Coordinates of C-alpha atoms in Angstrom, one line a residue:
M1 CA 28.0 -141.3 57.9
E2 CA 30.2 -144.2 58.9
K3 CA 33.0 -143.8 61.4
E4 CA 35.6 -143.9 58.6
E5 CA 34.0 -140.9 57.0
Y6 CA 34.1 -138.9 60.2
M7 CA 37.7 -139.8 60.7
K8 CA 38.5 -138.9 57.1
L9 CA 37.1 -135.4 57.8
A10 CA 39.4 -135.2 60.8
I11 CA 42.4 -136.2 58.7
D12 CA 41.6 -133.6 56.1
L13 CA 41.4 -130.9 58.8
A14 CA 44.8 -132.0 60.1
R15 CA 46.3 -132.2 56.6
A16 CA 45.6 -128.5 56.0
T17 CA 47.9 -127.6 58.9
I18 CA 51.0 -129.6 57.9
G19 CA 54.1 -127.4 58.1
Q20 CA 52.7 -125.0 60.7
T21 CA 52.4 -126.9 64.0
S22 CA 56.0 -128.0 64.6
P23 CA 57.3 -129.2 67.0
N24 CA 53.8 -130.5 67.6
P25 CA 51.9 -132.9 65.3
A26 CA 49.2 -132.0 62.9
V27 CA 45.9 -133.2 64.5
G28 CA 42.3 -132.9 63.5
A29 CA 39.1 -133.6 65.5
V30 CA 35.4 -134.0 64.8
V31 CA 32.6 -134.1 67.4
V32 CA 29.4 -136.0 66.4
N33 CA 26.1 -136.3 68.3
Q34 CA 23.1 -138.2 67.1
G35 CA 24.5 -138.3 63.5
E36 CA 25.1 -134.6 63.4
I37 CA 28.6 -133.0 63.2
V38 CA 28.5 -130.4 66.0
G39 CA 32.1 -129.5 66.3
T40 CA 35.3 -129.5 64.2
G41 CA 38.8 -128.4 65.0
A42 CA 42.5 -128.6 64.2
H43 CA 45.7 -127.8 66.0
L44 CA 47.0 -124.6 64.3
K45 CA 50.2 -123.7 66.0
A46 CA 52.5 -124.9 68.8
G47 CA 51.4 -123.3 72.1
E48 CA 47.8 -122.8 70.9
A49 CA 44.7 -124.9 71.6
H50 CA 44.8 -128.5 70.5
A51 CA 42.4 -129.9 67.9
E52 CA 40.1 -131.5 70.6
V53 CA 39.9 -128.2 72.4
N54 CA 38.8 -126.3 69.3
A55 CA 36.3 -129.0 68.3
L56 CA 34.8 -129.1 71.8
R57 CA 34.6 -125.3 72.0
M58 CA 32.5 -125.3 68.8
A59 CA 30.3 -128.2 70.1
G60 CA 29.7 -126.6 73.5
K61 CA 26.9 -128.4 75.4
R62 CA 26.0 -130.4 72.3
A63 CA 29.1 -132.6 73.0
D64 CA 27.3 -134.2 75.9
G65 CA 26.7 -137.9 75.1
G66 CA 28.4 -137.6 71.7
T67 CA 31.5 -139.0 70.1
I68 CA 34.8 -137.3 69.2
Y69 CA 36.9 -138.6 66.3
V70 CA 40.5 -137.5 66.7
T71 CA 43.5 -138.4 64.5
L72 CA 46.0 -138.8 67.4
E73 CA 45.6 -140.1 70.9
P74 CA 44.6 -137.2 73.2
C75 CA 47.5 -136.1 75.4
S76 CA 47.5 -137.0 79.0
H77 CA 50.3 -134.7 80.3
F78 CA 50.9 -131.0 80.8
G79 CA 53.0 -129.6 78.1
R80 CA 52.5 -126.2 76.5
T81 CA 48.8 -126.7 77.1
P82 CA 46.7 -128.8 79.7
P83 CA 46.0 -132.5 78.9
C84 CA 43.2 -133.0 76.4
A85 CA 42.2 -136.4 78.0
D86 CA 41.0 -134.5 81.1
L87 CA 39.0 -132.0 79.0
I88 CA 37.3 -134.9 77.1
I89 CA 36.3 -136.5 80.4
R90 CA 34.8 -133.3 81.7
S91 CA 32.9 -132.6 78.4
G92 CA 30.4 -135.5 78.9
L93 CA 31.4 -137.3 75.7
R94 CA 30.3 -140.9 75.5
K95 CA 32.9 -142.3 73.1
V96 CA 36.3 -141.4 71.6
V97 CA 37.5 -142.8 68.3
I98 CA 41.3 -142.6 67.7
A99 CA 43.3 -143.2 64.5
S100 CA 46.9 -143.1 65.8
R101 CA 48.3 -143.8 69.2
D102 CA 50.8 -141.4 70.8
P103 CA 54.2 -142.4 69.4
N104 CA 56.0 -141.6 72.7
P105 CA 56.6 -144.9 74.4
L106 CA 56.6 -143.1 77.8
V107 CA 53.1 -141.8 77.4
S108 CA 51.5 -144.0 74.7
G109 CA 48.2 -145.4 75.9
R110 CA 48.0 -143.3 79.1
G111 CA 45.4 -141.0 77.6
I112 CA 43.4 -143.9 76.4
E113 CA 43.5 -145.6 79.8
R114 CA 42.6 -142.5 81.7
M115 CA 39.5 -142.0 79.5
R116 CA 38.5 -145.6 79.9
Q117 CA 38.8 -145.4 83.6
A118 CA 36.4 -142.5 83.5
G119 CA 33.8 -144.7 81.8
I120 CA 34.3 -143.4 78.2
I121 CA 34.3 -145.9 75.4
V122 CA 37.6 -145.7 73.4
E123 CA 38.1 -147.2 70.0
T124 CA 41.5 -147.1 68.3
G125 CA 43.1 -147.8 64.9
V126 CA 40.4 -146.3 62.7
L127 CA 42.2 -145.2 59.5
Q128 CA 45.5 -145.4 61.3
K129 CA 47.7 -145.8 58.2
E130 CA 46.2 -142.6 56.7
A131 CA 46.6 -140.7 60.0
D132 CA 50.2 -141.9 60.5
Q133 CA 51.1 -140.3 57.1
L134 CA 50.2 -136.9 58.6
N135 CA 53.1 -136.9 61.0
P136 CA 56.2 -138.9 60.0
F137 CA 58.4 -136.0 61.2
F138 CA 56.8 -135.8 64.6
F139 CA 56.8 -139.6 65.1
H140 CA 60.5 -139.8 64.2
F141 CA 61.5 -136.8 66.4
I142 CA 59.6 -138.2 69.4
R143 CA 61.3 -141.5 69.2
H144 CA 64.9 -140.4 68.3
R145 CA 65.1 -136.7 69.3
T146 CA 66.8 -135.8 66.1
P147 CA 65.1 -134.4 62.9
Y148 CA 63.6 -136.5 60.2
V149 CA 66.0 -135.9 57.2
T150 CA 64.9 -135.6 53.6
L151 CA 67.6 -135.6 50.9
K152 CA 66.3 -133.6 47.9
I153 CA 68.0 -134.2 44.6
A154 CA 67.3 -132.4 41.3
S155 CA 69.3 -133.8 38.5
S156 CA 69.5 -135.1 34.9
L157 CA 68.7 -138.7 34.2
D158 CA 72.4 -139.6 34.7
G159 CA 72.6 -137.9 38.1
K160 CA 74.2 -134.6 37.1
T161 CA 73.3 -131.3 38.8
A162 CA 75.4 -129.1 36.5
T163 CA 77.3 -129.3 33.3
A164 CA 81.1 -129.4 33.0
G165 CA 80.9 -125.6 32.5
K166 CA 79.0 -125.4 35.9
E167 CA 75.7 -124.4 34.2
S168 CA 72.8 -125.7 36.4
Q169 CA 69.8 -123.4 35.8
W170 CA 67.5 -125.0 35.0
I171 CA 68.0 -128.8 34.7
T172 CA 64.6 -129.7 36.0
G173 CA 61.3 -128.1 35.0
E174 CA 59.1 -125.5 36.7
E175 CA 56.7 -128.1 38.1
S176 CA 59.6 -129.8 39.9
R177 CA 61.0 -126.5 41.2
R178 CA 57.6 -125.5 42.6
D179 CA 57.2 -128.9 44.3
G180 CA 60.6 -128.4 45.9
H181 CA 59.4 -125.1 47.3
R182 CA 56.4 -127.0 48.9
L183 CA 58.9 -129.2 50.5
R184 CA 60.6 -126.2 52.0
K185 CA 57.3 -125.0 53.4
I186 CA 56.6 -128.2 55.4
H187 CA 60.2 -128.7 56.8
D188 CA 61.5 -126.9 59.9
A189 CA 64.9 -126.2 58.3
I190 CA 66.7 -126.4 55.0
L191 CA 70.4 -127.2 54.7
V192 CA 73.0 -126.5 52.1
G193 CA 76.8 -126.4 51.9
I194 CA 78.9 -123.3 51.6
G195 CA 79.7 -124.2 48.0
T196 CA 76.1 -123.7 47.1
V197 CA 76.0 -120.3 48.9
L198 CA 79.2 -119.1 47.2
A199 CA 78.1 -120.2 43.7
D200 CA 74.4 -119.2 43.7
D201 CA 73.9 -116.7 46.6
P202 CA 70.4 -118.4 47.2
S203 CA 67.6 -117.0 49.4
L204 CA 66.6 -120.5 50.5
T205 CA 63.0 -119.3 51.2
V206 CA 59.6 -120.4 50.0
C207 CA 58.8 -118.8 46.6
S208 CA 55.9 -116.3 46.2
G209 CA 52.6 -118.0 45.4
I210 CA 53.1 -120.7 48.0
E211 CA 51.8 -119.7 51.4
G212 CA 53.7 -120.7 54.5
R213 CA 56.6 -119.8 56.7
N214 CA 60.2 -119.9 55.6
P215 CA 62.3 -122.6 57.1
V216 CA 65.4 -122.0 59.3
R217 CA 68.3 -121.7 56.9
I218 CA 71.3 -123.8 57.7
V219 CA 74.7 -123.6 56.0
L220 CA 77.6 -126.0 56.6
D221 CA 80.7 -123.8 56.4
T222 CA 83.6 -125.4 58.1
H223 CA 86.1 -122.6 57.7
L224 CA 83.5 -119.7 57.6
R225 CA 84.1 -118.8 54.0
I226 CA 80.7 -117.2 53.5
R227 CA 80.8 -113.7 52.0
E228 CA 79.6 -111.0 54.4
D229 CA 77.2 -109.6 51.7
A230 CA 75.6 -113.0 51.1
R231 CA 71.8 -112.7 50.7
I232 CA 70.9 -115.0 53.6
L233 CA 73.0 -112.9 56.0
N234 CA 71.3 -109.7 55.2
D235 CA 67.7 -110.2 54.0
G236 CA 66.1 -111.0 57.4
A237 CA 63.7 -113.4 55.7
A238 CA 64.3 -116.3 58.1
P239 CA 66.7 -117.3 60.9
T240 CA 70.1 -118.4 59.5
W241 CA 72.4 -120.7 61.3
I242 CA 76.0 -121.1 60.0
F243 CA 77.7 -124.2 61.4
T244 CA 81.5 -124.2 61.4
G245 CA 84.4 -126.2 62.7
K246 CA 86.2 -124.8 65.8
G247 CA 89.1 -123.1 63.9
I248 CA 87.5 -120.0 62.4
D249 CA 88.0 -116.3 62.3
R250 CA 86.1 -115.2 65.4
N251 CA 86.2 -111.5 64.4
K252 CA 84.3 -112.4 61.2
A253 CA 81.9 -114.5 63.1
F254 CA 81.2 -111.6 65.4
R255 CA 80.6 -109.3 62.5
I256 CA 78.1 -111.4 60.7
Q257 CA 76.0 -112.3 63.7
N258 CA 72.8 -110.4 64.4
D259 CA 69.2 -111.1 65.5
D260 CA 68.6 -113.4 62.5
V261 CA 72.1 -114.9 62.0
A262 CA 74.0 -117.2 64.4
V263 CA 77.4 -118.8 63.9
I264 CA 77.6 -122.1 65.7
R265 CA 81.1 -123.6 66.3
M266 CA 81.1 -127.4 66.4
P267 CA 83.6 -129.0 68.8
A268 CA 85.8 -130.7 66.1
E269 CA 87.8 -129.3 63.2
T270 CA 85.2 -130.6 60.8
I271 CA 81.4 -130.8 61.1
K272 CA 80.2 -134.3 62.1
I273 CA 76.7 -135.0 60.7
R274 CA 75.5 -137.0 63.7
Q275 CA 76.6 -134.2 66.1
L276 CA 74.8 -131.7 63.9
L277 CA 71.6 -133.7 64.0
E278 CA 71.8 -134.0 67.8
Y279 CA 72.2 -130.3 68.1
L280 CA 69.2 -129.6 65.9
G281 CA 67.1 -132.0 67.9
K282 CA 67.9 -130.1 71.1
K283 CA 66.7 -126.9 69.3
E284 CA 63.4 -128.7 68.4
I285 CA 64.1 -128.9 64.7
T286 CA 61.9 -131.9 63.9
S287 CA 62.5 -132.0 60.1
L288 CA 65.4 -131.1 57.9
L289 CA 65.4 -130.8 54.1
V290 CA 68.9 -131.3 52.7
E291 CA 69.3 -129.6 49.3
G292 CA 73.0 -130.1 48.7
G293 CA 75.3 -129.6 47.0
A294 CA 77.1 -132.8 46.1
T295 CA 79.6 -132.8 49.0
V296 CA 76.8 -132.2 51.6
H297 CA 74.7 -135.0 50.1
G298 CA 77.8 -137.3 50.1
S299 CA 78.3 -136.6 53.8
F300 CA 74.8 -137.5 54.7
V301 CA 74.9 -140.7 52.6
L302 CA 78.2 -141.8 54.2
A303 CA 76.7 -141.3 57.6
H304 CA 73.5 -143.1 56.6
A305 CA 71.8 -140.1 58.2
Y306 CA 68.6 -139.7 56.2
N307 CA 65.1 -141.0 56.3
R308 CA 63.8 -140.2 52.8
V309 CA 65.1 -139.4 49.4
I310 CA 63.2 -137.3 46.9
A311 CA 64.7 -137.2 43.5
Y312 CA 63.5 -135.0 40.6
L313 CA 64.9 -136.5 37.4
A314 CA 64.9 -134.5 34.2
P315 CA 64.8 -136.3 30.8
K316 CA 68.3 -135.1 29.9
L317 CA 71.7 -136.8 29.6
I318 CA 74.7 -134.6 30.4
G319 CA 77.6 -136.9 30.9
G320 CA 81.2 -136.1 31.4
I321 CA 83.6 -136.7 34.3
D322 CA 83.7 -132.9 35.1
A323 CA 79.9 -132.5 35.3
L324 CA 78.8 -132.2 38.9
P325 CA 77.2 -135.3 40.4
S326 CA 74.1 -135.1 42.7
V327 CA 76.1 -137.0 45.4
G328 CA 79.8 -136.4 45.8
G329 CA 82.5 -136.7 48.4
A330 CA 84.6 -139.7 48.9
G331 CA 81.8 -142.1 48.2
I332 CA 81.2 -145.6 49.7
E333 CA 84.0 -148.1 49.1
K334 CA 82.2 -151.4 49.3
L335 CA 78.9 -152.1 47.6
A336 CA 77.8 -154.0 50.7
D337 CA 77.9 -150.8 52.7
A338 CA 75.6 -148.9 50.3
Q339 CA 72.2 -148.4 51.8
E340 CA 69.5 -150.1 49.8
L341 CA 66.4 -148.0 49.2
S342 CA 62.7 -148.9 48.6
F343 CA 60.4 -147.1 46.3
E344 CA 57.6 -145.3 48.0
N345 CA 56.2 -143.4 45.1
V346 CA 56.9 -142.5 41.4
E347 CA 55.0 -139.7 39.7
K348 CA 55.4 -137.5 36.6
L349 CA 55.7 -133.7 37.2
G350 CA 55.5 -131.9 33.9
R351 CA 58.4 -133.4 31.9
D352 CA 60.2 -134.7 35.0
L353 CA 59.9 -137.8 37.2
K354 CA 59.6 -137.4 41.0
I355 CA 60.8 -140.5 42.8
T356 CA 60.3 -140.9 46.6
L357 CA 62.4 -143.6 48.4
I358 CA 63.1 -144.7 51.9
P359 CA 65.9 -146.8 53.3
K360 CA 65.0 -150.5 53.1
G361 CA 63.6 -151.6 56.5
G362 CA 62.8 -148.0 57.4
C363 CA 59.4 -146.5 58.2
A364 CA 56.9 -147.7 55.6
G365 CA 54.4 -145.1 54.8
C366 CA 56.7 -142.3 56.1
S367 CA 56.0 -140.1 53.1
L368 CA 53.8 -137.2 53.9
D369 CA 50.3 -137.4 52.4
L370 CA 49.9 -134.0 50.8
S371 CA 47.3 -135.1 48.2
K372 CA 44.9 -132.3 49.2
K373 CA 47.3 -129.6 50.4

């Protein structure tokens, strides 16, 4: 096998863990000695062994004189676990082949330099593009300390999410809805506005048949209008964070809080999107799926506070000034201020179109590669 084939196996191992390692990246590793794969591993969960550790445990003494292929530069610092670069040095490996460098500018290259100083041959950049697509959330979070934001839109061809009579179920087809649940699975948190909660009483969880953890449920509710019998306050299915302005009924806030529900008062009368994202970053929320409704989407668009847009478009025309748009709010006044987007991918899902876009000049290749997940 060629080195690209070994790295492809490491990438496949990492891809299988997307959505379960946050705030850590998805990483895979393969140990090869004399043309034989003697160890494989992936990082499964934050706080548990890294991919290199698992692969070297499987290899044991057979790692001596061999090569390890790893999708991300081995860490050189103490975090939740000891540095992998030191373990590699002790293992007797002759060579390390790396796809992606550590995105943290404070530590990038340090693991590589440490291993080279120990006499290990280090090669970088093998299938880097493919490996980078495993971890756009992690890369963004490390550089900016705020979550990577995905705006999800499900609408008719003319951008309507409900008819003038407020009928919305279902505009898009079953394939699009299931794909939306897969997005929930891989994001740390899902966000909606209070209007969506009052209208639909959603669970905001991953549907049955799709394995994975439920995301943290976030509701923007400036005046704390949520009903006390709302499903997300009482089902215990996932942590629920209600963000409000500072002027709310504190007695109501006290009543609805429990082990699963938190009411978080922001410092202003209204919720500022940038302040919200900074708060989530401090809580190690690395990725955020914004599902709406229209006012919430409008707030993120006005703040230019998103990294990717995924739009599911149904082949329907609804029309009408009273039909609900996918993006509402005050809107952008000048066309020059509208953020231009670049197409990343267009595919057909059942009868719908799924369109993935990123802000022009943003991170090319930032769409997650879930082709085999």
